[in-house]
């Protein structure tokens, strides 16, 4: 077994244990493997170990990997900040986008998505902790943005993503994750047909699952530590 394969097994075991601890069905939480900074060989290894959804932060890096892996039916998720000049490539090449935090970006993605493709699956990124990483719509503006996104053609609003700053204690993780969950539930309560809460990474997936995450985004626990800039 390769170490990527072993790491994937360990992550699935953590996810299953976290689900068991809070009485959730293990099938209710999906794993997104975050492959930024790792090459196509690493992605291919994880794929052959059964992992089919991969997240990338940098559009050009992702396109290079996709080009090297066209033979694999991978579901690609864009999880990094999106500049206006990159929306066309995102609309053309990804199945999911987690990082929509402005209507202008959503409108461009909607206009640029090829109608022959399945709708682009969209999550609204919410800034739940006013962290120095300022991506994400403010909590009080999330519902209005989500409603506007849901009305756009060729996009399918699926829910909410949050990327809180790392917290030292599990209690502190719970507090920020609870804010993401509250936004997700607000969307649902307002009648939006959403099913995805993208929350939790290598260091905090247990807390995220306890707060209702349905999609954890895990990089280093699968592929190893990245160079610090990643
Ligand atoms: C890098 C990254 C992850 C994965 O982080 P790890 O700590 O390596 O698991 C998840 N989500 C986003 C948005 C990221 O940029």
PDB file of C-alpha atoms and ligand atoms in Angstrom:
ATOM      1  CA  UNK A   1       0.000   0.000   0.000  1.00  0.00           C
ATOM      2  CA  UNK A   2       1.265   3.505  -0.767  1.00  0.00           C
ATOM      3  CA  UNK A   3       1.345   6.104   1.967  1.00  0.00           C
ATOM      4  CA  UNK A   4      -1.390   8.071   0.173  1.00  0.00           C
ATOM      5  CA  UNK A   5      -3.571   4.970   0.292  1.00  0.00           C
ATOM      6  CA  UNK A   6      -2.817   4.475   3.997  1.00  0.00           C
ATOM      7  CA  UNK A   7      -3.478   8.132   4.719  1.00  0.00           C
ATOM      8  CA  UNK A   8      -6.818   7.964   2.912  1.00  0.00           C
ATOM      9  CA  UNK A   9      -7.803   4.982   5.037  1.00  0.00           C
ATOM     10  CA  UNK A  10      -6.812   6.858   8.181  1.00  0.00           C
ATOM     11  CA  UNK A  11      -8.849   9.917   7.155  1.00  0.00           C
ATOM     12  CA  UNK A  12     -11.893   7.756   6.410  1.00  0.00           C
ATOM     13  CA  UNK A  13     -11.468   6.137   9.830  1.00  0.00           C
ATOM     14  CA  UNK A  14     -11.360   9.570  11.510  1.00  0.00           C
ATOM     15  CA  UNK A  15     -14.471  10.621   9.595  1.00  0.00           C
ATOM     16  CA  UNK A  16     -16.329   7.443  10.546  1.00  0.00           C
ATOM     17  CA  UNK A  17     -15.375   7.839  14.192  1.00  0.00           C
ATOM     18  CA  UNK A  18     -16.439  11.486  14.229  1.00  0.00           C
ATOM     19  CA  UNK A  19     -19.790  10.510  12.688  1.00  0.00           C
ATOM     20  CA  UNK A  20     -20.263   7.732  15.231  1.00  0.00           C
ATOM     21  CA  UNK A  21     -19.499  10.094  18.103  1.00  0.00           C
ATOM     22  CA  UNK A  22     -22.298  12.440  17.156  1.00  0.00           C
ATOM     23  CA  UNK A  23     -24.725   9.837  15.875  1.00  0.00           C
ATOM     24  CA  UNK A  24     -24.480  10.731  12.190  1.00  0.00           C
ATOM     25  CA  UNK A  25     -24.541   8.275   9.316  1.00  0.00           C
ATOM     26  CA  UNK A  26     -20.998   7.878   7.927  1.00  0.00           C
ATOM     27  CA  UNK A  27     -22.464   8.123   4.410  1.00  0.00           C
ATOM     28  CA  UNK A  28     -23.593  11.670   5.141  1.00  0.00           C
ATOM     29  CA  UNK A  29     -20.079  13.127   4.951  1.00  0.00           C
ATOM     30  CA  UNK A  30     -18.026  13.133   1.751  1.00  0.00           C
ATOM     31  CA  UNK A  31     -14.293  13.568   1.437  1.00  0.00           C
ATOM     32  CA  UNK A  32     -12.740  16.132  -0.887  1.00  0.00           C
ATOM     33  CA  UNK A  33      -8.999  15.509  -1.338  1.00  0.00           C
ATOM     34  CA  UNK A  34      -7.170  18.843  -1.560  1.00  0.00           C
ATOM     35  CA  UNK A  35      -4.292  18.264  -3.956  1.00  0.00           C
ATOM     36  CA  UNK A  36      -2.875  21.787  -4.287  1.00  0.00           C
ATOM     37  CA  UNK A  37       0.943  21.799  -4.671  1.00  0.00           C
ATOM     38  CA  UNK A  38       0.967  18.021  -5.289  1.00  0.00           C
ATOM     39  CA  UNK A  39       1.519  16.637  -8.771  1.00  0.00           C
ATOM     40  CA  UNK A  40      -0.730  14.572 -11.014  1.00  0.00           C
ATOM     41  CA  UNK A  41       1.001  11.344  -9.872  1.00  0.00           C
ATOM     42  CA  UNK A  42      -0.238  11.961  -6.335  1.00  0.00           C
ATOM     43  CA  UNK A  43      -3.757  12.617  -7.594  1.00  0.00           C
ATOM     44  CA  UNK A  44      -3.635   9.455  -9.704  1.00  0.00           C
ATOM     45  CA  UNK A  45      -2.501   7.434  -6.682  1.00  0.00           C
ATOM     46  CA  UNK A  46      -5.352   8.725  -4.560  1.00  0.00           C
ATOM     47  CA  UNK A  47      -7.761   8.068  -7.426  1.00  0.00           C
ATOM     48  CA  UNK A  48      -6.692   4.467  -7.720  1.00  0.00           C
ATOM     49  CA  UNK A  49      -7.253   4.149  -3.974  1.00  0.00           C
ATOM     50  CA  UNK A  50     -10.898   5.095  -4.545  1.00  0.00           C
ATOM     51  CA  UNK A  51     -10.864   8.891  -4.139  1.00  0.00           C
ATOM     52  CA  UNK A  52     -12.691  10.667  -6.955  1.00  0.00           C
ATOM     53  CA  UNK A  53     -13.246  14.298  -5.848  1.00  0.00           C
ATOM     54  CA  UNK A  54     -10.279  16.656  -5.718  1.00  0.00           C
ATOM     55  CA  UNK A  55      -9.991  20.298  -4.663  1.00  0.00           C
ATOM     56  CA  UNK A  56      -7.591  22.836  -6.114  1.00  0.00           C
ATOM     57  CA  UNK A  57      -6.864  26.432  -5.092  1.00  0.00           C
ATOM     58  CA  UNK A  58      -4.943  27.809  -8.041  1.00  0.00           C
ATOM     59  CA  UNK A  59      -6.610  27.754 -11.435  1.00  0.00           C
ATOM     60  CA  UNK A  60      -3.537  27.406 -13.638  1.00  0.00           C
ATOM     61  CA  UNK A  61      -2.079  24.651 -11.461  1.00  0.00           C
ATOM     62  CA  UNK A  62      -5.412  22.841 -11.630  1.00  0.00           C
ATOM     63  CA  UNK A  63      -5.646  23.116 -15.420  1.00  0.00           C
ATOM     64  CA  UNK A  64      -2.170  21.619 -15.793  1.00  0.00           C
ATOM     65  CA  UNK A  65      -3.175  18.676 -13.593  1.00  0.00           C
ATOM     66  CA  UNK A  66      -6.460  18.181 -15.428  1.00  0.00           C
ATOM     67  CA  UNK A  67      -4.600  18.093 -18.732  1.00  0.00           C
ATOM     68  CA  UNK A  68      -2.325  15.364 -17.383  1.00  0.00           C
ATOM     69  CA  UNK A  69      -5.257  13.353 -16.007  1.00  0.00           C
ATOM     70  CA  UNK A  70      -7.931  13.553 -18.720  1.00  0.00           C
ATOM     71  CA  UNK A  71      -8.125   9.749 -18.708  1.00  0.00           C
ATOM     72  CA  UNK A  72      -9.520   9.723 -15.150  1.00  0.00           C
ATOM     73  CA  UNK A  73     -13.158  10.664 -14.396  1.00  0.00           C
ATOM     74  CA  UNK A  74     -12.249  13.074 -11.613  1.00  0.00           C
ATOM     75  CA  UNK A  75     -14.724  15.515 -10.068  1.00  0.00           C
ATOM     76  CA  UNK A  76     -12.750  18.775  -9.771  1.00  0.00           C
ATOM     77  CA  UNK A  77     -13.642  21.393  -7.152  1.00  0.00           C
ATOM     78  CA  UNK A  78     -12.317  24.936  -7.198  1.00  0.00           C
ATOM     79  CA  UNK A  79     -11.778  25.971  -3.571  1.00  0.00           C
ATOM     80  CA  UNK A  80      -9.492  29.017  -3.871  1.00  0.00           C
ATOM     81  CA  UNK A  81     -10.226  32.729  -4.295  1.00  0.00           C
ATOM     82  CA  UNK A  82     -11.486  33.509  -7.826  1.00  0.00           C
ATOM     83  CA  UNK A  83     -10.379  36.581  -9.725  1.00  0.00           C
ATOM     84  CA  UNK A  84     -12.656  37.944 -12.446  1.00  0.00           C
ATOM     85  CA  UNK A  85     -10.140  37.124 -15.150  1.00  0.00           C
ATOM     86  CA  UNK A  86     -10.204  33.446 -14.141  1.00  0.00           C
ATOM     87  CA  UNK A  87     -13.946  32.835 -14.147  1.00  0.00           C
ATOM     88  CA  UNK A  88     -14.054  31.522 -17.713  1.00  0.00           C
ATOM     89  CA  UNK A  89     -11.558  28.784 -16.975  1.00  0.00           C
ATOM     90  CA  UNK A  90     -13.326  27.912 -13.739  1.00  0.00           C
ATOM     91  CA  UNK A  91     -16.700  27.778 -15.514  1.00  0.00           C
ATOM     92  CA  UNK A  92     -15.324  25.558 -18.258  1.00  0.00           C
ATOM     93  CA  UNK A  93     -13.238  23.083 -16.304  1.00  0.00           C
ATOM     94  CA  UNK A  94     -14.628  22.520 -12.828  1.00  0.00           C
ATOM     95  CA  UNK A  95     -17.690  20.618 -11.595  1.00  0.00           C
ATOM     96  CA  UNK A  96     -17.919  22.533  -8.306  1.00  0.00           C
ATOM     97  CA  UNK A  97     -16.888  25.949  -6.980  1.00  0.00           C
ATOM     98  CA  UNK A  98     -16.706  26.478  -3.202  1.00  0.00           C
ATOM     99  CA  UNK A  99     -15.453  30.031  -3.138  1.00  0.00           C
ATOM    100  CA  UNK A 100     -18.173  32.285  -4.552  1.00  0.00           C
ATOM    101  CA  UNK A 101     -18.316  35.336  -2.300  1.00  0.00           C
ATOM    102  CA  UNK A 102     -19.465  38.087  -4.682  1.00  0.00           C
ATOM    103  CA  UNK A 103     -22.432  38.280  -7.031  1.00  0.00           C
ATOM    104  CA  UNK A 104     -20.257  39.590  -9.857  1.00  0.00           C
ATOM    105  CA  UNK A 105     -18.208  36.389  -9.835  1.00  0.00           C
ATOM    106  CA  UNK A 106     -21.361  34.251  -9.802  1.00  0.00           C
ATOM    107  CA  UNK A 107     -22.813  36.194 -12.730  1.00  0.00           C
ATOM    108  CA  UNK A 108     -19.678  35.682 -14.777  1.00  0.00           C
ATOM    109  CA  UNK A 109     -19.606  31.965 -13.965  1.00  0.00           C
ATOM    110  CA  UNK A 110     -23.245  31.710 -14.983  1.00  0.00           C
ATOM    111  CA  UNK A 111     -22.685  33.496 -18.306  1.00  0.00           C
ATOM    112  CA  UNK A 112     -19.558  31.502 -19.068  1.00  0.00           C
ATOM    113  CA  UNK A 113     -20.778  28.022 -18.157  1.00  0.00           C
ATOM    114  CA  UNK A 114     -21.341  25.995 -21.318  1.00  0.00           C
ATOM    115  CA  UNK A 115     -25.050  25.043 -21.403  1.00  0.00           C
ATOM    116  CA  UNK A 116     -24.014  21.636 -22.763  1.00  0.00           C
ATOM    117  CA  UNK A 117     -22.305  20.877 -19.439  1.00  0.00           C
ATOM    118  CA  UNK A 118     -24.059  20.005 -16.207  1.00  0.00           C
ATOM    119  CA  UNK A 119     -24.787  23.101 -14.124  1.00  0.00           C
ATOM    120  CA  UNK A 120     -21.818  24.337 -12.113  1.00  0.00           C
ATOM    121  CA  UNK A 121     -22.339  23.281  -8.487  1.00  0.00           C
ATOM    122  CA  UNK A 122     -21.841  26.349  -6.299  1.00  0.00           C
ATOM    123  CA  UNK A 123     -21.168  26.994  -2.640  1.00  0.00           C
ATOM    124  CA  UNK A 124     -21.241  30.463  -1.151  1.00  0.00           C
ATOM    125  CA  UNK A 125     -18.116  31.066   0.921  1.00  0.00           C
ATOM    126  CA  UNK A 126     -18.919  32.723   4.236  1.00  0.00           C
ATOM    127  CA  UNK A 127     -16.444  34.576   6.439  1.00  0.00           C
ATOM    128  CA  UNK A 128     -17.368  33.200   9.853  1.00  0.00           C
ATOM    129  CA  UNK A 129     -14.529  34.624  11.926  1.00  0.00           C
ATOM    130  CA  UNK A 130     -13.469  37.928  10.318  1.00  0.00           C
ATOM    131  CA  UNK A 131     -10.084  36.255   9.984  1.00  0.00           C
ATOM    132  CA  UNK A 132      -7.134  37.988   8.318  1.00  0.00           C
ATOM    133  CA  UNK A 133      -7.881  35.823   5.295  1.00  0.00           C
ATOM    134  CA  UNK A 134     -10.748  38.072   4.251  1.00  0.00           C
ATOM    135  CA  UNK A 135     -12.358  35.806   1.676  1.00  0.00           C
ATOM    136  CA  UNK A 136     -16.008  35.083   2.120  1.00  0.00           C
ATOM    137  CA  UNK A 137     -19.208  37.078   2.264  1.00  0.00           C
ATOM    138  CA  UNK A 138     -20.136  38.520   5.664  1.00  0.00           C
ATOM    139  CA  UNK A 139     -22.512  36.333   7.670  1.00  0.00           C
ATOM    140  CA  UNK A 140     -25.328  38.889   7.488  1.00  0.00           C
ATOM    141  CA  UNK A 141     -25.025  39.135   3.693  1.00  0.00           C
ATOM    142  CA  UNK A 142     -24.829  35.401   2.992  1.00  0.00           C
ATOM    143  CA  UNK A 143     -28.553  34.770   2.543  1.00  0.00           C
ATOM    144  CA  UNK A 144     -28.998  37.582   0.007  1.00  0.00           C
ATOM    145  CA  UNK A 145     -26.005  36.369  -2.004  1.00  0.00           C
ATOM    146  CA  UNK A 146     -27.236  32.768  -1.879  1.00  0.00           C
ATOM    147  CA  UNK A 147     -30.691  33.796  -3.110  1.00  0.00           C
ATOM    148  CA  UNK A 148     -29.151  35.750  -5.984  1.00  0.00           C
ATOM    149  CA  UNK A 149     -26.904  32.817  -6.930  1.00  0.00           C
ATOM    150  CA  UNK A 150     -29.824  30.393  -6.808  1.00  0.00           C
ATOM    151  CA  UNK A 151     -31.642  32.512  -9.380  1.00  0.00           C
ATOM    152  CA  UNK A 152     -28.826  32.396 -11.959  1.00  0.00           C
ATOM    153  CA  UNK A 153     -29.013  29.976 -14.899  1.00  0.00           C
ATOM    154  CA  UNK A 154     -26.376  27.250 -15.356  1.00  0.00           C
ATOM    155  CA  UNK A 155     -25.438  27.373 -11.691  1.00  0.00           C
ATOM    156  CA  UNK A 156     -26.851  25.106  -9.028  1.00  0.00           C
ATOM    157  CA  UNK A 157     -26.578  26.471  -5.512  1.00  0.00           C
ATOM    158  CA  UNK A 158     -25.630  23.594  -3.185  1.00  0.00           C
ATOM    159  CA  UNK A 159     -24.813  25.332   0.086  1.00  0.00           C
ATOM    160  CA  UNK A 160     -22.127  26.990   2.137  1.00  0.00           C
ATOM    161  CA  UNK A 161     -18.352  26.786   2.527  1.00  0.00           C
ATOM    162  CA  UNK A 162     -16.292  28.235   5.353  1.00  0.00           C
ATOM    163  CA  UNK A 163     -12.549  28.407   5.941  1.00  0.00           C
ATOM    164  CA  UNK A 164     -12.078  29.560   9.523  1.00  0.00           C
ATOM    165  CA  UNK A 165      -8.665  30.398  10.901  1.00  0.00           C
ATOM    166  CA  UNK A 166      -7.127  27.465  12.794  1.00  0.00           C
ATOM    167  CA  UNK A 167      -8.225  27.425  16.445  1.00  0.00           C
ATOM    168  CA  UNK A 168      -6.230  26.041  19.356  1.00  0.00           C
ATOM    169  CA  UNK A 169      -8.954  24.130  21.121  1.00  0.00           C
ATOM    170  CA  UNK A 170     -11.805  21.949  19.966  1.00  0.00           C
ATOM    171  CA  UNK A 171     -14.221  24.269  21.804  1.00  0.00           C
ATOM    172  CA  UNK A 172     -12.995  27.223  19.755  1.00  0.00           C
ATOM    173  CA  UNK A 173     -13.320  25.146  16.565  1.00  0.00           C
ATOM    174  CA  UNK A 174     -16.892  24.302  17.515  1.00  0.00           C
ATOM    175  CA  UNK A 175     -17.727  27.972  17.981  1.00  0.00           C
ATOM    176  CA  UNK A 176     -16.634  29.042  14.482  1.00  0.00           C
ATOM    177  CA  UNK A 177     -18.066  25.932  12.873  1.00  0.00           C
ATOM    178  CA  UNK A 178     -21.377  26.566  14.603  1.00  0.00           C
ATOM    179  CA  UNK A 179     -21.532  29.940  12.847  1.00  0.00           C
ATOM    180  CA  UNK A 180     -21.104  28.249   9.461  1.00  0.00           C
ATOM    181  CA  UNK A 181     -23.789  25.766  10.343  1.00  0.00           C
ATOM    182  CA  UNK A 182     -26.139  28.566  11.390  1.00  0.00           C
ATOM    183  CA  UNK A 183     -25.763  30.215   7.973  1.00  0.00           C
ATOM    184  CA  UNK A 184     -26.410  26.891   6.235  1.00  0.00           C
ATOM    185  CA  UNK A 185     -29.544  26.372   8.308  1.00  0.00           C
ATOM    186  CA  UNK A 186     -30.687  29.914   7.637  1.00  0.00           C
ATOM    187  CA  UNK A 187     -30.504  29.205   3.892  1.00  0.00           C
ATOM    188  CA  UNK A 188     -32.516  26.039   4.335  1.00  0.00           C
ATOM    189  CA  UNK A 189     -35.079  27.697   6.555  1.00  0.00           C
ATOM    190  CA  UNK A 190     -35.596  30.378   3.923  1.00  0.00           C
ATOM    191  CA  UNK A 191     -36.572  27.689   1.420  1.00  0.00           C
ATOM    192  CA  UNK A 192     -33.374  27.331  -0.578  1.00  0.00           C
ATOM    193  CA  UNK A 193     -32.779  23.753  -1.709  1.00  0.00           C
ATOM    194  CA  UNK A 194     -29.266  23.296  -0.289  1.00  0.00           C
ATOM    195  CA  UNK A 195     -27.609  20.093   0.888  1.00  0.00           C
ATOM    196  CA  UNK A 196     -23.904  20.830   1.301  1.00  0.00           C
ATOM    197  CA  UNK A 197     -21.908  22.329   4.159  1.00  0.00           C
ATOM    198  CA  UNK A 198     -18.211  22.342   3.159  1.00  0.00           C
ATOM    199  CA  UNK A 199     -16.379  22.596   6.440  1.00  0.00           C
ATOM    200  CA  UNK A 200     -13.389  20.992   8.119  1.00  0.00           C
ATOM    201  CA  UNK A 201      -9.808  20.283   7.086  1.00  0.00           C
ATOM    202  CA  UNK A 202      -6.998  18.010   8.270  1.00  0.00           C
ATOM    203  CA  UNK A 203      -6.791  19.663  11.681  1.00  0.00           C
ATOM    204  CA  UNK A 204     -10.445  20.149  12.526  1.00  0.00           C
ATOM    205  CA  UNK A 205     -12.576  17.667  10.626  1.00  0.00           C
ATOM    206  CA  UNK A 206     -13.953  16.102  13.822  1.00  0.00           C
ATOM    207  CA  UNK A 207     -15.301  19.414  15.078  1.00  0.00           C
ATOM    208  CA  UNK A 208     -16.692  20.197  11.627  1.00  0.00           C
ATOM    209  CA  UNK A 209     -18.507  16.867  11.424  1.00  0.00           C
ATOM    210  CA  UNK A 210     -19.938  17.439  14.885  1.00  0.00           C
ATOM    211  CA  UNK A 211     -21.329  20.726  13.561  1.00  0.00           C
ATOM    212  CA  UNK A 212     -22.977  19.161  10.550  1.00  0.00           C
ATOM    213  CA  UNK A 213     -20.338  19.293   7.821  1.00  0.00           C
ATOM    214  CA  UNK A 214     -21.300  17.207   4.790  1.00  0.00           C
ATOM    215  CA  UNK A 215     -18.029  17.686   2.883  1.00  0.00           C
ATOM    216  CA  UNK A 216     -14.608  17.860   4.516  1.00  0.00           C
ATOM    217  CA  UNK A 217     -11.683  19.269   2.515  1.00  0.00           C
ATOM    218  CA  UNK A 218      -8.535  17.411   3.495  1.00  0.00           C
ATOM    219  CA  UNK A 219      -5.065  18.051   2.085  1.00  0.00           C
ATOM    220  CA  UNK A 220      -2.052  17.447   4.293  1.00  0.00           C
ATOM    221  CA  UNK A 221      -3.512  14.437   6.130  1.00  0.00           C
ATOM    222  CA  UNK A 222      -3.699  12.697   2.740  1.00  0.00           C
ATOM    223  CA  UNK A 223      -0.774  14.018   0.731  1.00  0.00           C
ATOM    224  CA  UNK A 224       1.654  15.145   3.454  1.00  0.00           C
ATOM    225  CA  UNK A 225       2.839  18.599   4.493  1.00  0.00           C
ATOM    226  CA  UNK A 226       3.058  21.279   1.849  1.00  0.00           C
ATOM    227  CA  UNK A 227       5.777  23.874   1.421  1.00  0.00           C
ATOM    228  CA  UNK A 228       4.697  26.701   3.771  1.00  0.00           C
ATOM    229  CA  UNK A 229       3.393  28.960   0.993  1.00  0.00           C
ATOM    230  CA  UNK A 230       0.749  26.368   0.047  1.00  0.00           C
TER     231      UNK A 230
HETATM  232  C1  LIG B   1      -5.462  23.938   1.659  1.00  0.00           C
HETATM  233  C2  LIG B   1      -6.914  23.964   1.911  1.00  0.00           C
HETATM  234  C3  LIG B   1      -7.564  22.908   2.548  1.00  0.00           C
HETATM  235  C4  LIG B   1      -6.847  21.687   3.114  1.00  0.00           C
HETATM  236  O1  LIG B   1      -6.097  22.025   4.216  1.00  0.00           O
HETATM  237  P1  LIG B   1      -5.299  20.883   5.062  1.00  0.00           P
HETATM  238  O2  LIG B   1      -5.052  21.558   6.353  1.00  0.00           O
HETATM  239  O3  LIG B   1      -4.063  20.583   4.290  1.00  0.00           O
HETATM  240  O4  LIG B   1      -6.187  19.731   5.171  1.00  0.00           O
HETATM  241  C5  LIG B   1      -8.941  22.969   2.676  1.00  0.00           C
HETATM  242  N1  LIG B   1      -9.646  24.022   2.224  1.00  0.00           N
HETATM  243  C6  LIG B   1      -9.056  25.055   1.599  1.00  0.00           C
HETATM  244  C7  LIG B   1      -9.905  26.167   1.099  1.00  0.00           C
HETATM  245  C8  LIG B   1      -7.688  25.067   1.433  1.00  0.00           C
HETATM  246  O5  LIG B   1      -7.115  26.122   0.840  1.00  0.00           O
END
